[in-house]
Coordinates of N, CA and C in Angstrom, one line a residue:
Chain A
X1 N 4.3 9.4 35.7 CA 3.9 8.1 34.4 C 4.3 7.3 35.7
X2 N 3.3 6.4 35.4 CA 3.5 5.1 36.7 C 4.8 4.2 36.4
X3 N 5.7 3.9 37.1 CA 6.9 3.3 36.8 C 6.9 1.8 37.1
X4 N 7.1 1.0 36.6 CA 6.6 -0.3 36.3 C 8.1 -1.2 36.8
X5 N 7.9 -2.6 37.7 CA 9.2 -3.4 38.1 C 8.7 -4.4 37.8
X6 N 9.4 -5.5 36.9 CA 9.1 -6.6 36.7 C 10.6 -7.3 36.8
X7 N 10.6 -8.4 36.8 CA 12.1 -9.5 36.8 C 12.8 -9.5 35.7
X8 N 13.8 -9.3 35.8 CA 14.6 -9.1 34.5 C 14.8 -10.7 33.8
X9 N 14.6 -11.6 34.3 CA 14.3 -12.9 33.5 C 13.5 -14.1 34.5
X10 N 13.4 -14.8 33.4 CA 12.7 -16.3 33.9 C 13.0 -17.2 33.1
X11 N 13.1 -18.6 33.9 CA 13.3 -19.5 32.9 C 11.9 -20.3 33.1
X12 N 11.9 -21.1 32.2 CA 10.7 -22.3 32.6 C 10.8 -23.5 31.6
X13 N 9.9 -24.3 31.7 CA 10.2 -25.5 30.4 C 8.7 -25.7 29.7
X14 N 8.7 -26.2 28.6 CA 7.5 -26.3 27.6 C 6.8 -27.0 28.4
X15 N 5.5 -26.7 28.3 CA 4.2 -27.1 29.0 C 3.7 -26.3 30.3
X16 N 4.3 -25.7 31.0 CA 4.5 -25.1 32.5 C 4.2 -23.9 32.1
X17 N 3.1 -23.7 33.2 CA 2.0 -22.3 33.3 C 3.3 -21.0 33.5
X18 N 3.4 -20.0 33.0 CA 4.2 -18.8 33.8 C 3.5 -17.9 33.8
X19 N 3.8 -17.4 35.4 CA 3.1 -16.2 35.9 C 4.1 -14.8 36.0
X20 N 4.2 -13.8 35.1 CA 5.2 -13.1 35.2 C 4.6 -11.6 35.9
X21 N 4.8 -10.9 37.2 CA 4.5 -10.0 38.2 C 5.2 -8.7 37.6
X22 N 4.7 -8.2 37.8 CA 4.8 -6.6 37.5 C 4.1 -5.5 38.5
X23 N 4.9 -4.6 39.2 CA 4.6 -3.9 40.3 C 4.6 -2.3 39.6
X24 N 3.7 -2.1 40.0 CA 3.6 -0.4 39.3 C 2.6 0.5 40.7
X25 N 3.4 0.7 42.0 CA 2.8 1.1 42.8 C 1.9 2.6 42.6
X26 N 2.3 3.5 41.7 CA 2.1 4.7 41.7 C 1.0 4.5 40.5
X27 N 0.3 3.7 40.0 CA -0.7 4.1 38.9 C -1.8 4.8 39.2
X28 N -2.0 6.1 37.8 CA -3.1 6.5 38.1 C -4.5 5.8 38.1
X29 N -5.1 6.8 38.1 CA -6.9 6.5 38.1 C -7.0 6.2 36.6
X30 N -6.6 6.9 35.7 CA -6.8 6.6 34.1 C -6.3 5.5 33.8
X31 N -5.3 5.0 34.3 CA -3.9 4.4 33.9 C -4.7 2.5 33.4
X32 N -4.1 2.1 32.5 CA -4.3 0.6 32.0 C -3.1 -0.1 32.0
X33 N -3.2 -1.2 32.0 CA -2.1 -2.4 32.1 C -1.9 -2.9 30.7
X34 N -0.7 -3.0 30.0 CA -0.6 -3.6 29.3 C 0.2 -4.2 28.8
X35 N 0.3 -5.1 28.5 CA 1.8 -6.1 28.4 C 1.8 -6.4 26.6
X36 N 3.2 -6.2 26.6 CA 3.5 -6.6 24.6 C 4.9 -7.8 25.0
X37 N 4.6 -8.4 23.9 CA 5.9 -9.3 23.7 C 7.0 -8.7 22.8
X38 N 7.9 -9.4 22.7 CA 8.7 -8.6 21.8 C 9.7 -9.8 21.2
X39 N 10.0 -10.4 20.2 CA 11.0 -11.4 19.6 C 11.8 -10.6 18.9
X40 N 13.8 -11.0 19.2 CA 14.4 -10.3 18.6 C 14.6 -10.1 17.1
X41 N 14.9 -8.5 17.0 CA 15.2 -8.3 15.7 C 13.2 -8.0 15.3
X42 N 12.4 -7.6 15.9 CA 11.0 -7.7 15.3 C 10.3 -6.9 16.5
X43 N 9.5 -5.9 15.8 CA 8.7 -5.2 17.0 C 7.9 -5.5 17.9
X44 N 7.6 -4.9 18.9 CA 6.5 -5.6 19.9 C 5.3 -5.8 19.5
X45 N 4.8 -6.5 20.4 CA 3.5 -7.0 19.8 C 2.5 -7.2 20.9
X46 N 1.5 -6.6 20.7 CA 0.5 -6.3 22.0 C 0.1 -7.8 22.3
X47 N -0.1 -7.9 23.9 CA -0.4 -9.3 24.2 C -2.0 -9.3 24.7
X48 N -2.1 -8.2 25.9 CA -3.4 -8.5 26.6 C -3.4 -6.7 27.3
X49 N -4.7 -6.6 27.8 CA -4.7 -5.0 28.2 C -5.8 -5.1 29.4
X50 N -5.9 -4.5 30.3 CA -6.6 -4.7 31.3 C -6.6 -3.4 32.1
X51 N -7.7 -3.4 33.0 CA -7.8 -2.2 33.7 C -7.9 -2.4 35.3
X52 N -9.2 -3.7 35.4 CA -9.0 -4.1 36.8 C -9.5 -5.4 36.8
X53 N -9.3 -6.4 37.8 CA -9.9 -7.8 37.8 C -9.1 -8.8 37.1
X54 N -9.8 -9.2 36.3 CA -9.2 -10.5 35.1 C -9.6 -9.9 33.6
X55 N -8.4 -10.7 33.1 CA -8.8 -10.3 31.4 C -8.3 -11.4 30.8
X56 N -9.0 -12.0 30.0 CA -8.2 -13.3 29.2 C -8.7 -13.5 27.7
X57 N -7.6 -13.6 27.2 CA -8.3 -13.8 25.4 C -7.4 -14.8 25.2
X58 N -7.1 -15.5 23.7 CA -6.7 -16.8 23.2 C -4.9 -16.9 23.6
X59 N -4.4 -15.9 24.0 CA -3.2 -16.0 24.3 C -2.5 -16.2 25.9
X60 N -3.1 -15.0 26.5 CA -2.7 -15.0 27.9 C -3.7 -14.7 29.0
X61 N -3.5 -14.7 30.1 CA -4.7 -14.0 31.1 C -3.6 -12.8 32.1
X62 N -4.7 -11.6 32.2 CA -3.9 -10.9 33.3 C -4.7 -10.4 34.3
X63 N -4.2 -10.9 35.4 CA -4.7 -10.8 36.8 C -4.7 -9.4 37.4
X64 N -5.7 -8.9 37.7 CA -5.1 -7.2 38.5 C -5.7 -6.9 39.7
X65 N -5.1 -7.3 41.0 CA -5.8 -6.9 42.6 C -6.7 -5.4 42.6
X66 N -7.5 -5.4 43.3 CA -8.1 -4.4 43.5 C -7.6 -3.2 43.6
X67 N -6.5 -3.3 44.5 CA -5.7 -2.0 44.6 C -4.8 -1.5 43.2
X68 N -4.9 -2.3 42.5 CA -4.0 -2.3 41.0 C -2.8 -1.7 41.0
X69 N -2.1 -2.2 42.1 CA -0.6 -1.9 42.2 C 0.4 -3.3 41.8
X70 N -0.1 -3.7 41.3 CA 0.5 -4.9 40.5 C -0.3 -5.6 39.4
X71 N 0.3 -6.5 38.6 CA -0.5 -7.1 37.8 C 0.2 -8.6 37.7
X72 N -0.4 -9.6 36.9 CA 0.4 -10.7 36.9 C -0.1 -11.1 35.4
X73 N 0.3 -11.7 34.6 CA 0.7 -12.0 33.2 C 0.8 -13.4 33.6
X74 N -0.6 -14.2 32.8 CA -0.1 -15.7 33.3 C -0.4 -16.4 31.8
X75 N 0.8 -16.9 31.4 CA 1.0 -17.5 29.9 C 0.7 -19.2 30.2
X76 N -0.2 -19.9 29.7 CA -0.8 -20.9 30.0 C 0.3 -22.0 29.3
X77 N 0.9 -23.2 29.6 CA 1.4 -24.2 28.8 C 2.1 -23.4 27.8
X78 N 3.2 -23.0 28.2 CA 4.4 -22.0 27.1 C 5.0 -23.3 26.5
X79 N 5.5 -22.9 25.3 CA 6.2 -23.6 24.2 C 7.5 -22.8 24.1
X80 N 8.4 -23.5 23.6 CA 10.0 -23.0 22.8 C 9.7 -21.3 22.4
X81 N 8.2 -21.4 21.3 CA 8.2 -20.3 21.0 C 7.9 -18.9 21.9
X82 N 7.6 -19.3 23.1 CA 7.1 -18.1 23.6 C 8.5 -17.6 24.1
X83 N 9.2 -17.8 24.0 CA 10.7 -17.2 24.6 C 10.6 -15.9 23.5
X84 N 11.1 -15.0 24.5 CA 10.8 -13.6 24.3 C 11.0 -12.8 25.3
X85 N 10.9 -11.4 25.0 CA 11.0 -10.2 25.9 C 9.7 -9.8 26.2
X86 N 9.4 -9.9 27.3 CA 8.1 -9.4 27.9 C 7.7 -8.0 28.6
X87 N 6.7 -7.3 28.1 CA 7.2 -5.8 28.5 C 6.0 -5.6 29.2
X88 N 5.7 -4.9 30.3 CA 4.8 -4.5 31.3 C 4.7 -2.9 31.0
X89 N 3.4 -2.4 30.8 CA 3.3 -0.5 30.8 C 1.9 -0.3 31.4
X90 N 2.4 0.7 31.4 CA 1.2 1.1 32.7 C 1.2 3.1 32.2
X91 N -0.2 3.5 31.6 CA -0.5 4.5 31.1 C -1.6 4.8 30.6
X92 N -2.3 5.8 30.6 CA -3.5 6.4 30.0 C -4.0 5.8 28.3
X93 N -4.5 5.0 28.3 CA -4.5 4.7 26.6 C -4.5 5.5 25.7
X94 N -3.9 5.5 25.0 CA -3.8 6.6 23.4 C -2.6 7.2 23.7
X95 N -1.8 7.3 24.7 CA -0.4 7.9 25.0 C 0.6 7.1 24.6
X96 N 1.7 7.7 24.6 CA 2.9 7.0 24.5 C 3.4 5.8 25.6
X97 N 3.9 4.9 24.5 CA 4.1 3.8 25.4 C 5.3 3.9 26.2
X98 N 5.3 3.5 27.5 CA 6.9 4.1 28.4 C 7.1 2.5 28.5
X99 N 8.4 2.1 27.9 CA 8.6 0.4 27.7 C 9.9 0.7 29.5
X100 N 9.8 -0.2 29.8 CA 11.1 -0.8 30.9 C 12.0 -1.6 29.9
X101 N 12.8 -2.4 31.0 CA 13.8 -3.1 30.2 C 13.0 -4.6 29.9
X102 N 12.0 -4.9 30.4 CA 11.1 -6.0 30.3 C 11.2 -7.2 30.9
X103 N 11.1 -8.1 30.6 CA 11.3 -9.7 31.6 C 11.7 -10.7 30.5
X104 N 12.8 -11.0 30.4 CA 13.2 -12.0 29.7 C 13.1 -13.4 30.0
X105 N 11.9 -14.1 29.1 CA 11.6 -15.4 29.4 C 12.1 -16.5 28.2
X106 N 13.0 -17.4 29.2 CA 13.8 -18.4 28.1 C 12.7 -19.6 28.7
X107 N 12.1 -20.6 27.6 CA 11.8 -21.7 27.7 C 12.4 -22.8 26.9
X108 N 12.4 -24.0 27.7 CA 13.7 -25.0 27.2 C 12.6 -26.2 27.4
X109 N 13.4 -26.9 26.6 CA 12.5 -28.4 26.7 C 13.3 -29.5 27.5
Chain B
X1 N -6.0 -6.7 5.2 CA -5.7 -5.5 6.0 C -3.8 -5.6 6.2
X2 N -3.1 -4.6 5.7 CA -1.8 -4.5 5.3 C -1.3 -4.3 6.8
X3 N 0.0 -4.9 7.1 CA 0.2 -4.3 8.7 C 0.9 -3.5 8.4
X4 N 2.0 -2.8 9.4 CA 2.9 -1.6 9.2 C 4.1 -2.2 8.8
X5 N 4.4 -1.4 7.5 CA 5.7 -1.6 7.2 C 6.7 -0.7 7.1
X6 N 8.0 -0.8 7.3 CA 9.0 0.2 7.5 C 9.9 0.0 6.3
X7 N 11.0 1.0 6.0 CA 12.2 0.8 4.8 C 13.1 2.1 5.7
X8 N 14.3 1.7 5.1 CA 14.9 0.4 5.1 C 14.9 -0.9 5.8
X9 N 15.2 -1.6 5.9 CA 15.1 -2.9 6.8 C 16.4 -2.4 7.5
X10 N 17.7 -2.3 7.0 CA 19.2 -2.1 7.4 C 19.3 -0.8 6.7
X11 N 20.2 -0.1 7.6 CA 21.3 1.1 6.9 C 22.3 1.5 8.0
X12 N 23.3 1.7 7.0 CA 24.7 2.2 7.5 C 24.9 3.9 6.9
X13 N 25.0 4.6 8.4 CA 25.3 5.7 8.0 C 26.9 6.2 8.3
X14 N 27.4 7.5 8.2 CA 28.5 7.9 8.8 C 28.4 8.8 9.7
X15 N 28.7 9.2 11.0 CA 28.6 10.2 12.0 C 28.5 11.5 10.7
X16 N 27.6 12.8 11.2 CA 27.4 13.8 10.7 C 26.1 13.8 9.4
X17 N 26.3 12.7 9.2 CA 25.2 12.5 8.1 C 23.5 12.6 8.3
X18 N 22.9 12.5 7.7 CA 21.4 12.6 7.6 C 20.7 11.3 7.1
X19 N 19.7 11.1 8.3 CA 18.7 9.6 7.6 C 17.4 10.2 7.2
X20 N 16.5 9.2 6.6 CA 15.5 9.4 6.5 C 14.8 8.0 6.5
X21 N 14.1 7.6 7.5 CA 13.2 6.4 7.3 C 11.9 6.3 7.4
X22 N 11.1 5.5 6.6 CA 10.0 5.2 6.3 C 9.0 4.5 6.8
X23 N 7.7 4.9 7.5 CA 6.9 4.0 7.9 C 5.3 4.5 7.2
X24 N 4.7 3.1 6.7 CA 3.6 3.2 6.2 C 2.4 2.0 7.6
X25 N 1.4 3.2 7.8 CA 0.6 2.1 8.8 C -0.3 1.6 8.5
X26 N -0.7 0.6 9.5 CA -1.9 0.0 8.8 C -3.5 0.7 8.4
X27 N -3.8 0.1 7.8 CA -5.0 0.6 7.2 C -6.2 0.6 8.1
X28 N -6.5 2.2 8.0 CA -7.6 2.8 8.6 C -6.7 3.3 9.9
X29 N -5.8 3.2 10.1 CA -5.1 4.0 11.5 C -4.3 5.7 11.3
X30 N -5.0 6.2 12.1 CA -4.4 7.8 12.0 C -3.2 8.5 12.6
X31 N -2.7 7.7 13.8 CA -1.7 7.8 14.3 C -0.5 7.1 14.4
X32 N 0.5 7.8 14.4 CA 2.1 6.7 14.2 C 3.2 7.9 15.2
X33 N 3.6 6.6 15.6 CA 4.4 6.8 17.2 C 5.7 6.0 16.5
X34 N 6.7 7.0 16.7 CA 8.1 6.3 16.5 C 9.2 6.2 18.0
X35 N 9.4 4.7 18.0 CA 10.7 4.9 19.1 C 11.9 3.9 18.6
X36 N 12.7 4.5 19.4 CA 14.3 4.0 19.4 C 14.7 3.1 20.5
X37 N 15.3 1.9 20.0 CA 15.4 1.1 20.9 C 16.9 0.4 20.5
X38 N 17.6 0.8 21.7 CA 19.2 0.7 21.8 C 19.2 -1.1 22.1
X39 N 20.3 -1.5 21.8 CA 20.6 -3.1 22.2 C 20.7 -3.8 23.7
X40 N 19.4 -4.4 23.8 CA 19.4 -5.0 25.2 C 18.8 -3.6 25.9
X41 N 17.9 -3.1 25.2 CA 16.9 -1.8 26.1 C 15.5 -2.3 25.6
X42 N 14.3 -1.5 26.4 CA 13.4 -1.7 25.5 C 12.8 -0.4 24.7
X43 N 12.1 -0.3 24.3 CA 12.2 0.8 23.0 C 11.5 2.2 24.0
X44 N 12.2 3.4 23.2 CA 12.0 4.4 24.0 C 11.3 5.5 23.1
X45 N 10.2 6.3 23.2 CA 9.5 7.2 23.1 C 9.8 8.1 22.1
X46 N 9.8 8.5 21.2 CA 10.7 9.4 20.0 C 9.4 10.7 19.9
X47 N 8.6 10.5 19.0 CA 7.4 11.1 19.4 C 6.2 10.5 18.2
X48 N 4.9 11.2 18.4 CA 3.7 10.9 17.9 C 3.2 11.9 16.7
X49 N 2.8 11.3 16.0 CA 2.0 12.2 14.9 C 0.6 11.7 15.2
X50 N -0.3 12.7 14.7 CA -1.8 12.2 14.9 C -2.3 13.2 13.8
X51 N -3.0 13.2 12.7 CA -3.5 13.7 11.5 C -2.4 15.0 11.4
X52 N -1.5 14.8 10.5 CA 0.0 15.3 10.4 C 0.3 16.3 11.4
X53 N 0.2 16.2 12.6 CA 0.6 17.2 13.7 C 1.5 16.4 14.7
X54 N 2.2 17.3 15.5 CA 3.4 16.0 16.3 C 2.1 16.1 17.4
X55 N 1.8 14.8 18.0 CA 1.1 15.1 19.1 C 1.6 14.5 20.6
X56 N 2.9 14.7 21.0 CA 3.5 14.4 22.1 C 5.1 13.9 21.6
X57 N 5.7 14.2 22.3 CA 7.5 14.0 21.9 C 8.2 13.5 23.2
X58 N 9.0 12.7 23.2 CA 9.8 12.3 24.1 C 11.2 12.8 24.3
X59 N 12.2 12.5 25.6 CA 13.1 13.0 25.6 C 14.4 12.8 24.2
X60 N 14.1 13.6 23.5 CA 14.8 13.1 22.3 C 15.0 14.9 21.3
X61 N 16.6 14.9 21.3 CA 16.7 16.4 20.6 C 16.0 16.6 19.4
X62 N 16.0 17.7 18.9 CA 15.4 18.2 18.1 C 16.2 18.0 16.5
X63 N 17.3 17.8 16.6 CA 17.5 17.3 15.1 C 16.7 15.4 15.0
X64 N 16.2 15.1 16.1 CA 15.1 13.9 15.2 C 13.8 14.8 14.4
X65 N 13.0 14.6 13.7 CA 12.0 15.7 13.4 C 11.4 14.4 12.6
X66 N 10.0 14.8 12.7 CA 9.3 14.2 11.6 C 8.4 14.4 11.0
X67 N 7.6 13.5 10.0 CA 6.3 14.5 9.3 C 5.6 13.3 8.9
X68 N 3.9 13.1 9.2 CA 3.1 12.8 8.7 C 2.4 13.3 7.8
X69 N 2.1 12.3 7.0 CA 1.5 12.4 5.1 C -0.3 12.7 5.1
X70 N -0.8 12.8 4.2 CA -2.5 12.7 4.6 C -2.9 11.5 4.5
X71 N -1.6 10.4 3.5 CA -2.1 9.1 3.8 C -1.9 8.1 5.3
X72 N -1.5 9.1 6.3 CA -1.2 8.8 7.5 C 0.3 7.9 7.5
X73 N 1.0 8.1 6.6 CA 2.4 7.3 6.1 C 3.2 8.3 7.0
X74 N 4.2 8.2 7.7 CA 5.3 9.0 8.4 C 6.8 8.7 7.9
X75 N 7.8 9.7 8.3 CA 8.7 9.7 7.9 C 9.5 10.1 9.4
X76 N 10.6 9.6 9.6 CA 11.7 10.1 10.8 C 12.8 10.4 10.2
X77 N 13.3 11.8 10.8 CA 14.5 12.2 10.1 C 15.5 12.4 11.3
X78 N 16.8 12.1 10.9 CA 17.8 12.4 11.9 C 18.9 13.0 11.4
X79 N 19.4 14.5 12.0 CA 20.3 15.2 11.3 C 21.4 14.9 12.1
X80 N 22.5 15.1 11.4 CA 23.9 15.4 12.2 C 24.3 13.8 13.4
X81 N 23.9 12.4 12.3 CA 24.0 11.5 13.1 C 25.2 11.0 14.0
X82 N 24.8 10.6 15.3 CA 26.1 10.5 16.5 C 26.1 9.2 16.2
X83 N 27.0 8.4 16.7 CA 27.8 7.2 17.1 C 26.4 6.4 17.8
X84 N 25.8 7.0 19.2 CA 24.8 6.7 19.8 C 23.6 6.8 19.0
X85 N 23.1 7.2 17.8 CA 22.1 7.3 17.2 C 21.7 5.4 16.7
X86 N 22.7 4.8 16.7 CA 22.8 3.3 16.2 C 21.7 2.8 17.4
X87 N 20.8 2.2 16.4 CA 19.6 1.2 17.3 C 18.8 0.8 15.9
X88 N 17.5 0.2 16.7 CA 16.5 -0.1 16.0 C 15.4 0.8 16.2
X89 N 14.9 1.3 14.9 CA 13.8 2.4 14.8 C 12.6 1.8 14.4
X90 N 11.7 1.9 15.6 CA 10.3 1.4 15.4 C 8.9 2.5 15.2
X91 N 8.4 2.1 14.3 CA 7.2 3.0 14.1 C 5.8 2.0 14.4
X92 N 4.9 2.7 15.0 CA 3.8 1.8 16.0 C 2.8 2.8 14.9
X93 N 1.7 1.6 14.9 CA 0.5 2.9 14.2 C -0.8 2.6 15.2
X94 N -1.6 3.2 15.1 CA -2.9 3.2 16.2 C -3.9 3.6 15.8
X95 N -5.4 3.7 16.2 CA -6.2 4.7 15.7 C -6.6 5.2 16.9
X96 N -6.0 6.8 16.9 CA -6.8 7.3 18.3 C -8.5 7.9 18.0
X97 N -8.7 8.2 19.0 CA -10.2 8.6 19.2 C -11.5 7.6 19.5
X98 N -10.7 6.3 19.6 CA -11.7 4.8 20.0 C -11.0 4.0 21.2
X99 N -12.2 3.2 21.3 CA -10.9 2.5 22.3 C -9.9 1.6 22.2
X100 N -10.0 1.3 20.8 CA -8.8 0.3 20.2 C -7.5 1.4 20.3
X101 N -6.6 1.2 21.6 CA -5.4 1.8 21.9 C -4.1 1.1 21.3
X102 N -4.5 -0.2 21.0 CA -3.3 -1.1 20.3 C -2.5 -0.9 19.5
X103 N -0.8 -0.6 20.0 CA -0.3 0.1 19.0 C 0.6 -1.3 18.3
X104 N 0.3 -1.3 17.0 CA 0.6 -2.1 15.9 C 2.3 -1.7 15.7
X105 N 2.9 -2.6 15.8 CA 4.3 -2.2 15.4 C 5.0 -2.8 14.1
X106 N 5.8 -2.1 13.2 CA 6.3 -2.7 12.1 C 7.3 -3.4 12.8
X107 N 8.5 -4.0 11.6 CA 9.6 -4.9 12.0 C 10.7 -3.9 12.4
X108 N 11.2 -2.6 12.4 CA 11.8 -1.8 12.8 C 12.7 -1.9 11.3
X109 N 13.5 -0.6 11.5 CA 15.1 -0.3 10.6 C 16.1 -0.4 11.7
X110 N 16.9 -0.8 11.4 CA 18.5 -1.0 11.9 C 19.1 -0.3 11.5
X111 N 19.3 1.0 12.3 CA 20.7 2.1 12.0 C 21.7 2.1 12.4
X112 N 22.8 1.5 11.8 CA 24.3 1.7 12.3 C 24.7 2.8 11.8
X113 N 25.7 3.7 13.2 CA 26.3 4.6 12.5 C 27.7 4.4 12.8
X114 N 28.8 4.3 11.9 CA 30.3 4.0 12.0 C 30.9 5.9 12.5

């Protein structure tokens, strides 16, 4: 299973764009990149998933370079409610999710 | 469409006891996965059930067992509780066999072992 590396924590201010980069050097051909968000005492919530290039939904964008050895989650104009832990996961779709420690994002006013 | 629900919300048990946690999957989902999340850590995969059969297991001892019922709801059983079993237990449902592999998590059961 591909291991992921992401920053332990990040700080931002309301209204700023936040980019969280995840490294996954050993990603396999069948692996997808998925990001989850988790608030305290709640279950993780799916944010976005991609295989290559760029994926965008109403919440975030996911940028994946051609070599797929890293990915960047972009959150546009964050608010206080975006304060949470963000997990980058790499794996074949349908298999167990392997979580690391995630990135704790703190948004201040 | 109802989401994933778990019961109970909180539970306090004594070391050596047994516990059963319950999960109702999202309507239409046929797969349930269970995770253990210790304080400050990411969720750790325990096992997955697909159509009432275990379909993958993480690095957890046999005293962690499960069931999935015909309606796709599920139970997690833990025997001989240890202090380190204190954690948030999460269940997630998904629909295997399609391109939709997003897992939908419940709110979790907070287990405290004293």
